[in-house]
CSV table of C-alpha atoms and ligand atoms in Angstrom, one decimal:
chain,number,residue,atom,x,y,z
A,1,MET,CA,79.1,97.2,99.9
A,2,GLN,CA,82.3,97.4,97.9
A,3,ARG,CA,84.7,94.5,98.0
A,4,LYS,CA,86.9,94.5,101.0
A,5,LYS,CA,90.5,95.7,100.4
A,6,ARG,CA,93.0,92.9,100.9
A,7,THR,CA,95.3,94.1,103.7
A,8,ALA,CA,98.6,92.9,105.1
A,9,ILE,CA,100.0,93.8,108.6
A,10,LEU,CA,103.8,93.9,109.0
A,11,ILE,CA,105.0,93.3,112.6
A,12,SER,CA,108.3,92.6,114.5
A,13,GLY,CA,107.0,92.0,118.0
A,14,ARG,CA,104.1,92.1,120.4
A,15,GLY,CA,101.4,93.0,117.8
A,16,SER,CA,98.8,94.8,119.9
A,17,ASN,CA,98.0,97.2,117.1
A,18,MET,CA,97.8,94.2,114.7
A,19,ARG,CA,95.3,92.7,117.2
A,20,ALA,CA,93.2,95.9,117.2
A,21,LEU,CA,93.2,95.9,113.3
A,22,ILE,CA,92.3,92.2,113.1
A,23,ASP,CA,89.5,92.7,115.7
A,24,ALA,CA,88.1,95.7,113.9
A,25,ALA,CA,88.2,93.9,110.6
A,26,LYS,CA,85.8,91.2,111.9
A,27,ALA,CA,83.0,93.7,111.6
A,28,ALA,CA,80.8,92.8,108.6
A,29,GLU,CA,80.9,96.4,107.3
A,30,PHE,CA,84.6,97.0,107.8
A,31,PRO,CA,86.1,97.8,104.4
A,32,ALA,CA,89.4,95.9,104.8
A,33,GLU,CA,90.1,92.3,105.4
A,34,ILE,CA,93.4,91.1,106.9
A,35,VAL,CA,94.7,88.4,104.5
A,36,LEU,CA,98.3,88.2,105.7
A,37,VAL,CA,100.4,88.9,108.8
A,38,PHE,CA,104.1,89.2,107.9
A,39,SER,CA,106.9,89.4,110.3
A,40,ASN,CA,110.7,89.6,110.0
A,41,VAL,CA,111.1,88.0,113.4
A,42,GLU,CA,110.3,84.2,113.8
A,43,GLY,CA,109.4,84.6,117.5
A,44,ALA,CA,107.2,87.8,117.2
A,45,ALA,CA,104.5,87.3,119.8
A,46,GLY,CA,101.8,88.7,117.5
A,47,LEU,CA,102.2,85.8,115.1
A,48,ASP,CA,100.6,83.4,117.6
A,49,PHE,CA,97.5,85.6,117.9
A,50,ALA,CA,97.2,85.8,114.1
A,51,ARG,CA,97.5,82.1,113.7
A,52,ALA,CA,95.0,81.4,116.3
A,53,GLN,CA,92.6,83.6,114.4
A,54,GLY,CA,93.2,81.6,111.3
A,55,ILE,CA,95.0,84.4,109.5
A,56,PRO,CA,97.8,83.4,107.1
A,57,THR,CA,101.2,84.3,108.4
A,58,LYS,CA,104.6,84.5,106.7
A,59,VAL,CA,108.0,84.9,108.3
A,60,ILE,CA,111.1,85.9,106.4
A,61,SER,CA,114.2,86.9,108.4
A,62,HIS,CA,116.0,89.9,107.2
A,63,LYS,CA,119.2,88.4,108.5
A,64,VAL,CA,119.7,86.0,105.6
A,65,PHE,CA,119.7,88.7,103.0
A,66,ALA,CA,122.7,90.6,101.9
A,67,SER,CA,121.0,93.9,101.4
A,68,ARG,CA,117.9,95.8,102.5
A,69,GLU,CA,116.8,95.9,98.9
A,70,GLU,CA,116.9,92.1,98.5
A,71,PHE,CA,115.0,91.5,101.7
A,72,ASP,CA,112.4,94.1,100.8
A,73,ALA,CA,112.0,92.3,97.4
A,74,ALA,CA,111.2,89.1,99.2
A,75,VAL,CA,108.6,90.9,101.3
A,76,ASP,CA,107.1,92.5,98.3
A,77,ALA,CA,106.9,89.1,96.7
A,78,ALA,CA,105.0,87.7,99.7
A,79,LEU,CA,102.6,90.6,99.5
A,80,GLY,CA,102.2,90.0,95.8
A,81,ALA,CA,101.5,86.2,96.3
A,82,ALA,CA,98.7,87.1,98.7
A,83,HIS,CA,97.3,89.7,96.3
A,84,VAL,CA,97.7,92.5,99.0
A,85,GLU,CA,96.3,95.8,98.2
A,86,LEU,CA,97.0,97.8,101.4
A,87,VAL,CA,99.7,97.5,104.0
A,88,CYS,CA,99.7,98.5,107.7
A,89,LEU,CA,103.1,98.6,109.5
A,90,ALA,CA,102.5,97.9,113.1
A,91,GLY,CA,105.5,97.9,115.3
A,92,TYR,CA,107.6,96.8,112.2
A,93,MET,CA,111.2,97.5,113.2
A,94,ARG,CA,112.8,97.7,109.8
A,95,ILE,CA,113.9,100.7,107.8
A,96,LEU,CA,112.4,100.4,104.3
A,97,SER,CA,114.4,100.6,101.1
A,98,ASP,CA,113.4,103.5,99.0
A,99,GLY,CA,112.1,101.4,96.3
A,100,PHE,CA,109.7,99.3,98.5
A,101,ALA,CA,108.4,102.5,100.2
A,102,ARG,CA,107.8,104.1,96.8
A,103,LYS,CA,106.1,101.1,95.3
A,104,TRP,CA,103.5,101.1,98.1
A,105,GLU,CA,103.2,104.9,98.4
A,106,GLY,CA,99.6,105.8,99.0
A,107,ARG,CA,98.8,102.2,100.0
A,108,MET,CA,101.0,101.7,103.1
A,109,LEU,CA,100.3,103.1,106.6
A,110,ASN,CA,102.4,103.4,109.8
A,111,ILE,CA,101.5,104.2,113.4
A,112,HIS,CA,103.9,106.1,115.6
A,113,PRO,CA,103.5,106.7,119.3
A,114,SER,CA,104.0,110.6,119.3
A,115,LEU,CA,102.4,113.6,117.8
A,116,LEU,CA,104.4,113.7,114.5
A,117,PRO,CA,106.4,115.6,113.4
A,118,ALA,CA,107.6,115.8,117.0
A,119,PHE,CA,109.6,112.9,118.4
A,120,PRO,CA,110.3,110.6,115.4
A,121,GLY,CA,112.5,107.5,115.7
A,122,THR,CA,112.8,105.3,118.7
A,123,HIS,CA,112.7,105.7,122.5
A,124,VAL,CA,109.8,108.0,121.9
A,125,HIS,CA,108.3,108.2,125.3
A,126,GLU,CA,111.7,108.8,126.9
A,127,GLN,CA,112.2,111.6,124.4
A,128,VAL,CA,108.7,113.1,125.3
A,129,LEU,CA,109.3,113.0,129.0
A,130,ALA,CA,112.8,114.5,128.7
A,131,ALA,CA,111.4,117.4,126.6
A,132,GLY,CA,108.9,118.2,129.4
A,133,VAL,CA,105.9,118.6,127.1
A,134,THR,CA,102.4,118.2,128.6
A,135,VAL,CA,100.7,116.6,125.6
A,136,SER,CA,101.7,113.5,123.6
A,137,GLY,CA,99.7,111.1,121.5
A,138,CYS,CA,99.9,109.0,118.3
A,139,THR,CA,99.9,109.5,114.6
A,140,VAL,CA,98.9,107.4,111.6
A,141,HIS,CA,100.6,108.5,108.4
A,142,PHE,CA,101.2,107.4,104.9
A,143,VAL,CA,104.7,105.7,104.6
A,144,VAL,CA,107.3,107.5,102.5
A,145,PRO,CA,111.0,106.6,102.2
A,146,GLU,CA,112.0,109.0,105.1
A,147,LEU,CA,111.4,107.5,108.5
A,148,ASP,CA,108.2,108.7,110.3
A,149,ALA,CA,107.9,111.6,107.8
A,150,GLY,CA,105.0,110.8,105.6
A,151,PRO,CA,101.8,112.8,105.2
A,152,ILE,CA,99.6,112.6,108.4
A,153,ILE,CA,96.2,111.0,108.2
A,154,ALA,CA,95.1,111.1,111.8
A,155,LEU,CA,96.4,112.1,115.3
A,156,ALA,CA,95.0,111.4,118.8
A,157,GLN,CA,96.2,113.3,121.9
A,158,VAL,CA,96.8,112.1,125.4
A,159,PRO,CA,97.9,114.2,128.5
A,160,VAL,CA,101.4,113.7,129.9
A,161,LEU,CA,101.0,113.5,133.6
A,162,GLY,CA,103.3,114.6,136.4
A,163,GLY,CA,104.3,111.1,137.6
A,164,ASP,CA,104.6,109.5,134.2
A,165,THR,CA,107.3,107.0,133.4
A,166,PRO,CA,108.0,105.9,129.8
A,167,ASP,CA,105.8,102.8,130.7
A,168,THR,CA,102.7,104.6,132.0
A,169,LEU,CA,102.8,107.1,129.1
A,170,ALA,CA,103.3,104.3,126.6
A,171,ALA,CA,100.2,102.5,128.0
A,172,ARG,CA,98.0,105.7,127.8
A,173,VAL,CA,99.2,106.3,124.2
A,174,LEU,CA,98.7,102.7,123.2
A,175,GLU,CA,95.0,102.8,124.2
A,176,GLU,CA,94.5,105.6,121.7
A,177,GLU,CA,96.6,103.7,119.0
A,178,HIS,CA,94.2,100.9,119.2
A,179,LYS,CA,91.3,103.1,118.2
A,180,LEU,CA,93.1,105.4,115.8
A,181,TYR,CA,94.7,102.7,113.6
A,182,PRO,CA,91.5,100.9,112.7
A,183,ALA,CA,89.8,104.2,112.0
A,184,ALA,CA,92.6,105.3,109.7
A,185,LEU,CA,92.6,101.9,107.8
A,186,ARG,CA,88.9,102.3,107.4
A,187,LYS,CA,89.3,105.7,105.9
A,188,LEU,CA,92.0,104.5,103.5
A,189,ALA,CA,90.1,101.3,102.5
A,190,GLU,CA,86.9,103.4,101.8
A,191,GLY,CA,88.9,105.7,99.7
A,192,LYS,CA,88.1,108.6,101.9
A,193,VAL,CA,91.7,109.6,102.3
A,194,VAL,CA,94.3,109.6,99.4
A,195,LEU,CA,97.9,110.6,99.0
A,196,ARG,CA,98.1,113.4,96.5
A,197,ASP,CA,100.9,115.7,95.8
A,198,GLY,CA,102.6,114.7,99.0
A,199,ARG,CA,99.6,115.3,101.2
A,200,ALA,CA,97.0,113.2,102.8
A,201,VAL,CA,93.8,114.5,101.2
A,202,THR,CA,90.4,113.7,102.8
A,203,ILE,CA,87.7,113.2,100.2
B,1,GRF,C1,103.5,101.0,119.0
B,1,GRF,O1,103.6,101.9,120.1
B,1,GRF,C2,103.6,101.7,117.6
B,1,GRF,O2,103.1,103.0,117.6
B,1,GRF,C3,105.1,101.6,117.4
B,1,GRF,O3,105.5,100.4,117.9
B,1,GRF,C4,104.6,100.0,119.0
B,1,GRF,C5,104.1,98.6,118.6
B,1,GRF,O4,103.4,98.0,119.5
B,1,GRF,N1,105.4,101.8,116.0
B,1,GRF,P1,102.6,96.7,119.1
B,1,GRF,O5,103.5,95.7,118.6
B,1,GRF,O6,101.5,97.1,118.1
B,1,GRF,O7,101.9,96.2,120.4
C-alpha cells in the first residue's frame, strides 16, 4: 500500500464530520491519516473528541489577527509544521483568503449540506425548505477562493419530506454527509480524483 496522506481537518464547532473522517481513517487500508485537527474556536466541541483519540490539535483564534491574510498565514504555518498534505474543511466557519485557498487548491476539500450549486452559504436547510424543493442532500467539493463554488467531487441526495423542519432535514442530510466525506477523502488520497482545468476529474 502507498504511504497514507497526511491530512488535517479544520473545524469551528461540533465536529461530527470530523469524527466520521477520524473513524474512517482508523481502517488499516484507508489511504489518509488524520495528523492534525485545527480550530479557530477554542471551545469547539470537536476538539475534545480529537484529543481523546490522541490526535494532535491546534487552536488559533482569528480574533487576534488584524487581517484574514495574516490569520490564514498562521493556519498555513500550522499545517506546514505538521507536514500536512491534504486538508478537509468540516464545519469551518471562516471565509478563506484567496492566497490560502489557491495555495491548497486541489488538496483541500469542503462539505456543504445542500446539492451545490443550489443553496450555497449559510442557513441552508431554511433556504431549501423556503424554496419548496423535494430533494436536498450534500456535496463534497474542491475548495476555490469563491465560497461553496469549487468543482464537485461527490453528491448524495435525500428526500425533503412534508413535515420537515430545518432540524429534521439537517439530521437526514448529516447522515449522508458522514458517509460521503470519508468516501471523497479516500478518492482524493488515492489519487482517483484530481483538480484539472477547474474540474474534478475522476481517474
Ligand atoms: C455540516 O452540515 C457541514 O456540511 C457544514 O457545517 C456542518 C458542520 O457540522 N459545512 P459538523 O461540525 O461536522 O457536525
